[in-house]
PDB file of N, CA and C in Angstrom:
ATOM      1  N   UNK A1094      53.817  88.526 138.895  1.00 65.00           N
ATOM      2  CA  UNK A1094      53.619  89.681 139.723  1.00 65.00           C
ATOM      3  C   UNK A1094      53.427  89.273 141.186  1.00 65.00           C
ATOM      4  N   UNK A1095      52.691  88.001 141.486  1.00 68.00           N
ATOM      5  CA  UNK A1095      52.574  87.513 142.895  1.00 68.00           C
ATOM      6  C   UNK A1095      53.010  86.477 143.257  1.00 68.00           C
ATOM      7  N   UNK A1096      53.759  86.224 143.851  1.00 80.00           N
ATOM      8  CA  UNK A1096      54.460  84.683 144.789  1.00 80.00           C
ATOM      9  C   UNK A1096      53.151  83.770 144.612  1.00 80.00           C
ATOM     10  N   UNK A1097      52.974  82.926 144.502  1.00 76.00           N
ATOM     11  CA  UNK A1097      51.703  81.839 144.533  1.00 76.00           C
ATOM     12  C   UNK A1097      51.909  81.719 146.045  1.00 76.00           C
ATOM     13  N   UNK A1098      52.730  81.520 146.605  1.00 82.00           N
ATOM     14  CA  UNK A1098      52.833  81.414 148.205  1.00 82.00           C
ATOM     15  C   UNK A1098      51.988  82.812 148.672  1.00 82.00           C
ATOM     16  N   UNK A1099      52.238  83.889 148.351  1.00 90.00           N
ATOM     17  CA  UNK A1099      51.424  84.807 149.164  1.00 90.00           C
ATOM     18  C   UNK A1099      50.345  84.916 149.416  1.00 90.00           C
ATOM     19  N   UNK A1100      49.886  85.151 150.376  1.00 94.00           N
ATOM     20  CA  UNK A1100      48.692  85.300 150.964  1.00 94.00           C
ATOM     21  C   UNK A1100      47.493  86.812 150.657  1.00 94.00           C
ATOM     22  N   UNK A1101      46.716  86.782 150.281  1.00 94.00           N
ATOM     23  CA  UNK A1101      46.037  87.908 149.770  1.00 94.00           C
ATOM     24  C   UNK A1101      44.610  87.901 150.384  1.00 94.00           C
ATOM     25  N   UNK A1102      44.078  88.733 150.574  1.00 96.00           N
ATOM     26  CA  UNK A1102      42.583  89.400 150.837  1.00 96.00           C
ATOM     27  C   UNK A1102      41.931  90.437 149.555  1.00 96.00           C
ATOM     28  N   UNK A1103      40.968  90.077 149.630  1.00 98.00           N
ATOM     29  CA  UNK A1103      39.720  91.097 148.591  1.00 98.00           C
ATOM     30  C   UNK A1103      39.122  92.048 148.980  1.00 98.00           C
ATOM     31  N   UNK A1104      39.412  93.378 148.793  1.00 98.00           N
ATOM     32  CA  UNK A1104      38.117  93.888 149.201  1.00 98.00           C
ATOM     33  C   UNK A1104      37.269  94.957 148.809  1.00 98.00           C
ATOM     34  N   UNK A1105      36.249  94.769 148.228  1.00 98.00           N
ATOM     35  CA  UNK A1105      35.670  95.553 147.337  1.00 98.00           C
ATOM     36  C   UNK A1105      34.744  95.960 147.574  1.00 98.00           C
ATOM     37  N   UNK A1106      34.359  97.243 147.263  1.00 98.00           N
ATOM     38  CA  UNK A1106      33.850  98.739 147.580  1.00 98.00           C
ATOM     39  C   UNK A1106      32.651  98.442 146.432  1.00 98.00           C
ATOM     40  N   UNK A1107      31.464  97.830 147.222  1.00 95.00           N
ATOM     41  CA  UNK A1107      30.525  97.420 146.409  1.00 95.00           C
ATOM     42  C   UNK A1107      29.681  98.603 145.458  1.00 95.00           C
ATOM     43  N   UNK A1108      29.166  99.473 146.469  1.00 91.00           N
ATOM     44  CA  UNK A1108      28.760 100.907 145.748  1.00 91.00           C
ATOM     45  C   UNK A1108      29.302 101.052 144.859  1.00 91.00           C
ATOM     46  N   UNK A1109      31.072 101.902 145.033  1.00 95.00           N
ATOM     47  CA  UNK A1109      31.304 102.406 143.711  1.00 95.00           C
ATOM     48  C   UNK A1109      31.461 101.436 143.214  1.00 95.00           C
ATOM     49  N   UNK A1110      32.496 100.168 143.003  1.00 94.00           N
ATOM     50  CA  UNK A1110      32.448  99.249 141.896  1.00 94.00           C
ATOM     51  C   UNK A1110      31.158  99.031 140.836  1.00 94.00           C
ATOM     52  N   UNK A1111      29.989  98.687 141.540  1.00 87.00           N
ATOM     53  CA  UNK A1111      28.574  98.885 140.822  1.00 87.00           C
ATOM     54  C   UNK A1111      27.981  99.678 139.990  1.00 87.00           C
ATOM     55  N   UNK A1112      28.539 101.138 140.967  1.00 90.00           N
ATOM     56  CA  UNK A1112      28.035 102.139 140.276  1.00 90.00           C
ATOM     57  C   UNK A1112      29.134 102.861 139.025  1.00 90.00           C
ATOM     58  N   UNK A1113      30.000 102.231 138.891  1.00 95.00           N
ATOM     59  CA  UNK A1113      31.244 102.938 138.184  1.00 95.00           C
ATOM     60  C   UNK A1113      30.835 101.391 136.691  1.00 95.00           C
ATOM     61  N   UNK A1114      31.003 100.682 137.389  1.00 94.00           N
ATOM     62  CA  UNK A1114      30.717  99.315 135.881  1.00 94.00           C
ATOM     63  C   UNK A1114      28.984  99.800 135.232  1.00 94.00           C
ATOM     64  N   UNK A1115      28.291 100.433 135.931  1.00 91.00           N
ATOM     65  CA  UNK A1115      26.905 100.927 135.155  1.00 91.00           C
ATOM     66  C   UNK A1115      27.084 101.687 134.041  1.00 91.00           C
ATOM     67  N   UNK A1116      28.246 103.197 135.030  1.00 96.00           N
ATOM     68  CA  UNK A1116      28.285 104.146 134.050  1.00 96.00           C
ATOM     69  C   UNK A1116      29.137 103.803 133.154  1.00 96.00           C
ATOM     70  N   UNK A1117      30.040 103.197 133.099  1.00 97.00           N
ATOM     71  CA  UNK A1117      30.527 102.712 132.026  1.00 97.00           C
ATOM     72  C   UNK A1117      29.882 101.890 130.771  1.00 97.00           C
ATOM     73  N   UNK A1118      29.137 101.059 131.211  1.00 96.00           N
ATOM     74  CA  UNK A1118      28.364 100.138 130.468  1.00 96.00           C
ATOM     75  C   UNK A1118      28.698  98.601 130.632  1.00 96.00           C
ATOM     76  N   UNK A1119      29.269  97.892 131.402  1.00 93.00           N
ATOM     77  CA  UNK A1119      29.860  96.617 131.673  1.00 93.00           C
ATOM     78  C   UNK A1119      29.720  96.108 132.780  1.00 93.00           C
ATOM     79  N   UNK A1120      29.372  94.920 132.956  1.00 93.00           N
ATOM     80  CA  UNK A1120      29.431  93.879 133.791  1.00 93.00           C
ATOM     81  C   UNK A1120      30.496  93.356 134.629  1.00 93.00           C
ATOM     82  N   UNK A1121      30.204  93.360 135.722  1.00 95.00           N
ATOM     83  CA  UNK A1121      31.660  92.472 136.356  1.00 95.00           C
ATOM     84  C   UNK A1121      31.345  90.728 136.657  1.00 95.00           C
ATOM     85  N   UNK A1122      32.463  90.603 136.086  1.00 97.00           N
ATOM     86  CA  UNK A1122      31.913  88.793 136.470  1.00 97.00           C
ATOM     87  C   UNK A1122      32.819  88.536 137.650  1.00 97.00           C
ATOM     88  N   UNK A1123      31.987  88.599 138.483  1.00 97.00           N
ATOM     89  CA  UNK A1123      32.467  88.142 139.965  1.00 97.00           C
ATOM     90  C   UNK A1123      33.486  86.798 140.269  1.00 97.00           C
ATOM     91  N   UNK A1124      32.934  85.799 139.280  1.00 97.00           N
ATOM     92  CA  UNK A1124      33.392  84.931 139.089  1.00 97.00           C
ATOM     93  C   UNK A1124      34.686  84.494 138.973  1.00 97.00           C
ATOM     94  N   UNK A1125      34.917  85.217 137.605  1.00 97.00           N
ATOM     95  CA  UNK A1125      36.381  85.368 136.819  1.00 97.00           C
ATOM     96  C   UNK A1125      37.110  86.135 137.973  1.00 97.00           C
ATOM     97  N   UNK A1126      36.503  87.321 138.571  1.00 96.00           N
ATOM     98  CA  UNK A1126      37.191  88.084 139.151  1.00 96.00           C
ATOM     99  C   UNK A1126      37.484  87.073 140.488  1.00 96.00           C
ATOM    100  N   UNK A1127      36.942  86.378 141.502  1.00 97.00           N
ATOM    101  CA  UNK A1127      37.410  85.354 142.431  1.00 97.00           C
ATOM    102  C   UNK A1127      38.652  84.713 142.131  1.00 97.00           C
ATOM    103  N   UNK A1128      38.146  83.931 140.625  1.00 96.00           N
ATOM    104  CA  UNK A1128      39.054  82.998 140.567  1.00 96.00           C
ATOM    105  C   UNK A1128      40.567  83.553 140.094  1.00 96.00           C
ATOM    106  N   UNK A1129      40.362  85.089 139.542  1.00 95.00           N
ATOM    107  CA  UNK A1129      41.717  85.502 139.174  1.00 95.00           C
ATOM    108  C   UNK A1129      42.528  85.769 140.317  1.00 95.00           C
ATOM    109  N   UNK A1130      41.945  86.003 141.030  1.00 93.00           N
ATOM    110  CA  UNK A1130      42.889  86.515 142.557  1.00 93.00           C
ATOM    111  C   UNK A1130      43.314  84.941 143.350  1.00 93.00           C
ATOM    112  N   UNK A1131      42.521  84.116 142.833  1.00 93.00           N
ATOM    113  CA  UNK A1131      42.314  82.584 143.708  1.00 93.00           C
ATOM    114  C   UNK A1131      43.751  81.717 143.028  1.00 93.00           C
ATOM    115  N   UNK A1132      43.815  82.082 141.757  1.00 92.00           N
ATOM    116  CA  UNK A1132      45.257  81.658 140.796  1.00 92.00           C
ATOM    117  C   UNK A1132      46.564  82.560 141.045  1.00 92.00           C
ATOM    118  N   UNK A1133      46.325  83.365 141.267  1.00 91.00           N
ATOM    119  CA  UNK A1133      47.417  84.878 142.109  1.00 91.00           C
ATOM    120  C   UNK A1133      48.205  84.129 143.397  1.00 91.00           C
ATOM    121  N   UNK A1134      47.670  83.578 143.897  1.00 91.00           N
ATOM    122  CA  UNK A1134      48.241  83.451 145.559  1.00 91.00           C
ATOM    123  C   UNK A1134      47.099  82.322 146.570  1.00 91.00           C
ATOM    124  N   UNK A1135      47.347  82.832 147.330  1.00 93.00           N
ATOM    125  CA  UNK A1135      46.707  82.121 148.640  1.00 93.00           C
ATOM    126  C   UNK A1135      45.467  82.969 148.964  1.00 93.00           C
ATOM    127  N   UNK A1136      44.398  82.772 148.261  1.00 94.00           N
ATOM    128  CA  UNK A1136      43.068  83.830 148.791  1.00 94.00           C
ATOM    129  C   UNK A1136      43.077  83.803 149.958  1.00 94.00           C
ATOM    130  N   UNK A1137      42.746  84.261 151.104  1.00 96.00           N
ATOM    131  CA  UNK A1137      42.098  84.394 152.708  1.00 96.00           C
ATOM    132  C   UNK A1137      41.253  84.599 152.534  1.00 96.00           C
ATOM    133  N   UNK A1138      40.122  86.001 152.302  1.00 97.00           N
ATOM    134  CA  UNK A1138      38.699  86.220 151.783  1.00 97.00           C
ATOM    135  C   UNK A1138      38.672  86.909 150.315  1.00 97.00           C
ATOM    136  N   UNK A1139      37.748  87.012 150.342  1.00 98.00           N
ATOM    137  CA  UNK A1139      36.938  88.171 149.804  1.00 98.00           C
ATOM    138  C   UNK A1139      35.825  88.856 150.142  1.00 98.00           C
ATOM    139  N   UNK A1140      35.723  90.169 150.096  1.00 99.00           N
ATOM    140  CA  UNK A1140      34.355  90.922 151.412  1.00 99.00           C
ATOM    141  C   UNK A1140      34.171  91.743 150.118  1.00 99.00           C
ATOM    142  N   UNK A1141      33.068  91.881 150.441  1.00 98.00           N
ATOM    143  CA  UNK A1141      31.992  92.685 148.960  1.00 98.00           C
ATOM    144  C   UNK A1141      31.419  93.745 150.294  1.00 98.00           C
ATOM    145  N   UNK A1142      31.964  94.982 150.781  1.00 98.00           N
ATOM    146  CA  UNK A1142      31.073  95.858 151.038  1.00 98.00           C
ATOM    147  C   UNK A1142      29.894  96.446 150.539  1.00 98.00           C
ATOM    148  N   UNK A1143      29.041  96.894 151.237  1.00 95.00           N
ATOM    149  CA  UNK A1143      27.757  97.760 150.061  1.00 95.00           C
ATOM    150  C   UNK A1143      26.464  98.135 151.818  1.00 95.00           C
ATOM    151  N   UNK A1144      25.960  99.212 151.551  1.00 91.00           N
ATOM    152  CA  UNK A1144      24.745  99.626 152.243  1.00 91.00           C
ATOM    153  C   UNK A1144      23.413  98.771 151.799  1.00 91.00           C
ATOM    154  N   UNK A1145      22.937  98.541 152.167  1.00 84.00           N
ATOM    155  CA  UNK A1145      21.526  97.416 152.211  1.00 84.00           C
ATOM    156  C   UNK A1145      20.577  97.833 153.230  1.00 84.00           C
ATOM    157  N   UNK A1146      19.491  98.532 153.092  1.00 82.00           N
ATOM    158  CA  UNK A1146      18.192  98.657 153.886  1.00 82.00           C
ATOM    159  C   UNK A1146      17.281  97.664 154.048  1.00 82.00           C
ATOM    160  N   UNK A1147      17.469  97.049 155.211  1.00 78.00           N
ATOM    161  CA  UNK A1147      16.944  95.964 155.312  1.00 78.00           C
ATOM    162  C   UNK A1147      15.082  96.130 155.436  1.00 78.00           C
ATOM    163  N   UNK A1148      14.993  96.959 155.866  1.00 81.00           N
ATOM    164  CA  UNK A1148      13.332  97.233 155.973  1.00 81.00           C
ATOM    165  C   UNK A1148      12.699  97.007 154.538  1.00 81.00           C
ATOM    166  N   UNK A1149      13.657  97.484 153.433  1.00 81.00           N
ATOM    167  CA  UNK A1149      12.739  97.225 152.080  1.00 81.00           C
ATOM    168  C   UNK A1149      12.431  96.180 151.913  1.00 81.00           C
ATOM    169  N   UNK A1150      11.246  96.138 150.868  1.00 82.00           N
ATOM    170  CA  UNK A1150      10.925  94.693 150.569  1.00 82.00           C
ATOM    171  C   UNK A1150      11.980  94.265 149.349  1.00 82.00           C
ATOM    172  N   UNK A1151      12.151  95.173 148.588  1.00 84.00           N
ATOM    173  CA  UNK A1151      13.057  94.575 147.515  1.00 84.00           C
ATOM    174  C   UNK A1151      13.969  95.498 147.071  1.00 84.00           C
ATOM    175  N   UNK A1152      15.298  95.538 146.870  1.00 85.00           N
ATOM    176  CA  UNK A1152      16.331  96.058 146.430  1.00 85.00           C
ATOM    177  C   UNK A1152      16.699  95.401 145.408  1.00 85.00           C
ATOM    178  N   UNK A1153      17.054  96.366 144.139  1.00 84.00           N
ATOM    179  CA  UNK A1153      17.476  96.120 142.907  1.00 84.00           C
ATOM    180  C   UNK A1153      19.049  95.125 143.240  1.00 84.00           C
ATOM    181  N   UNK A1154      19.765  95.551 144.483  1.00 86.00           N
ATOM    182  CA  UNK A1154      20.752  94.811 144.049  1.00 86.00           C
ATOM    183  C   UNK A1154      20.781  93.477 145.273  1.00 86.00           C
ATOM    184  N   UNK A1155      20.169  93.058 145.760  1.00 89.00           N
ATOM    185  CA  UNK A1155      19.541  92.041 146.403  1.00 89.00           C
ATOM    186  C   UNK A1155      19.945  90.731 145.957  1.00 89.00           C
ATOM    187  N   UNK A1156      19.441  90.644 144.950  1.00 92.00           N
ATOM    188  CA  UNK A1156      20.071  89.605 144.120  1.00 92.00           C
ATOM    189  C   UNK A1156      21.627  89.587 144.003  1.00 92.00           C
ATOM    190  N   UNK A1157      22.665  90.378 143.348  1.00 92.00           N
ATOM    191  CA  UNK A1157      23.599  90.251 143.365  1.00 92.00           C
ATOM    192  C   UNK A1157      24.184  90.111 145.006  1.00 92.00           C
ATOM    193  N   UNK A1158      24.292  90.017 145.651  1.00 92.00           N
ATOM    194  CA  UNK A1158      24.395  90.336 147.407  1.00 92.00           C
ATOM    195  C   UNK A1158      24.288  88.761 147.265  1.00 92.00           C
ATOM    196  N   UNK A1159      23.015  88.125 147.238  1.00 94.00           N
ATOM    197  CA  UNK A1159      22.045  86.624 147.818  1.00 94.00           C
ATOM    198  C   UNK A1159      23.680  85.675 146.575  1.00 94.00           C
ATOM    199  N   UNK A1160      23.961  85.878 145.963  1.00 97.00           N
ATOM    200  CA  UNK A1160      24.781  85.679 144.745  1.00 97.00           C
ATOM    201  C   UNK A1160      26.208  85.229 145.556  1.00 97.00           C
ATOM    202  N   UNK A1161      26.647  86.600 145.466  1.00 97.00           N
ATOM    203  CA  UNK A1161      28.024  86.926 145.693  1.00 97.00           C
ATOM    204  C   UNK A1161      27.898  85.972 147.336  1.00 97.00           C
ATOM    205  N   UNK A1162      27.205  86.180 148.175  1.00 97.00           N
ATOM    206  CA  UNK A1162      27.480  85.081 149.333  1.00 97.00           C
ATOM    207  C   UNK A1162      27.663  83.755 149.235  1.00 97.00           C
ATOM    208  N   UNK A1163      27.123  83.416 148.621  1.00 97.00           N
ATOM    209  CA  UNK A1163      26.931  82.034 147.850  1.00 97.00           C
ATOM    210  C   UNK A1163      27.776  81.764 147.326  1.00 97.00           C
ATOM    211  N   UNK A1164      28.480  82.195 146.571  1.00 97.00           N
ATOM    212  CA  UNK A1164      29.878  82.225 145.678  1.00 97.00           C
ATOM    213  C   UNK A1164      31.072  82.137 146.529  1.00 97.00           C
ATOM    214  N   UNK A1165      31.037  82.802 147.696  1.00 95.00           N
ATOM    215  CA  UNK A1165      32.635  82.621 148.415  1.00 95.00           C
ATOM    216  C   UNK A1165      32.997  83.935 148.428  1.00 95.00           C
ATOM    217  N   UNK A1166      31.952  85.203 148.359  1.00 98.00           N
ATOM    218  CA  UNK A1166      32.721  86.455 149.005  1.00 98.00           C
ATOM    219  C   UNK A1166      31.910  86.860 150.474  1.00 98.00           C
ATOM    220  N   UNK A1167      32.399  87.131 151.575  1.00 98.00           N
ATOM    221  CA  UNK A1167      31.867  87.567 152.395  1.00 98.00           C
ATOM    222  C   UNK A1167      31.175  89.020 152.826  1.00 98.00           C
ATOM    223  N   UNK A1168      30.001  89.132 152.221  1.00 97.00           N
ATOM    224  CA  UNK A1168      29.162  90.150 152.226  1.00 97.00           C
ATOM    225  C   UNK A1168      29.098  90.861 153.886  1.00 97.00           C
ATOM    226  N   UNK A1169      29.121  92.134 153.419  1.00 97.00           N
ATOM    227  CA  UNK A1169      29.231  92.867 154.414  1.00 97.00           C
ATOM    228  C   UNK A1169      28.497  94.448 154.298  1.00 97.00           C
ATOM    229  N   UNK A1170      27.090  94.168 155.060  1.00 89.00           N
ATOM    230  CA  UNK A1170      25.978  95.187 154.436  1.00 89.00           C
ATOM    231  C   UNK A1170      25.891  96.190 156.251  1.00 89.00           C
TER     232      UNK A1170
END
């Protein structure tokens, strides 16, 4: 489906993705999901959008965020 030569970007709509894999009942493995696009082509990024209030002390999805940066997607709150 993709040239291994082509060049590709990620970019994912952290809210709904999150909130759509809840109501469903399933997990996304970020992981698998990197590396499937990383075997596809030529990654450039990956950007994980999402809203983040920084004043709180703790956000439930905090963790996944501290994660996903770490991993090689470029968070963008």
């Amino acid at each position: 489906m993709f040239d291994p030569r082509e060049k590709i970007a990620l970019f994912i709509d952290g809210a709904n993705l999150y909130a759509t894999s809840r109501a469903l009942g399933f997990d996304i493995d970020y992981r698998k999901l990197l590396s499937s696009f990383q075997k596809r082509g030529y990654l450039l990024r990956a950007y994980y959008y999402t809203a983040l209030v920084e004043d709180q002390e703790y956000s439930s999805i905090r963790p996944l965020i501290d994660w996903l940066d770490y991993n090689g997607f470029k968070v963008v709150t």
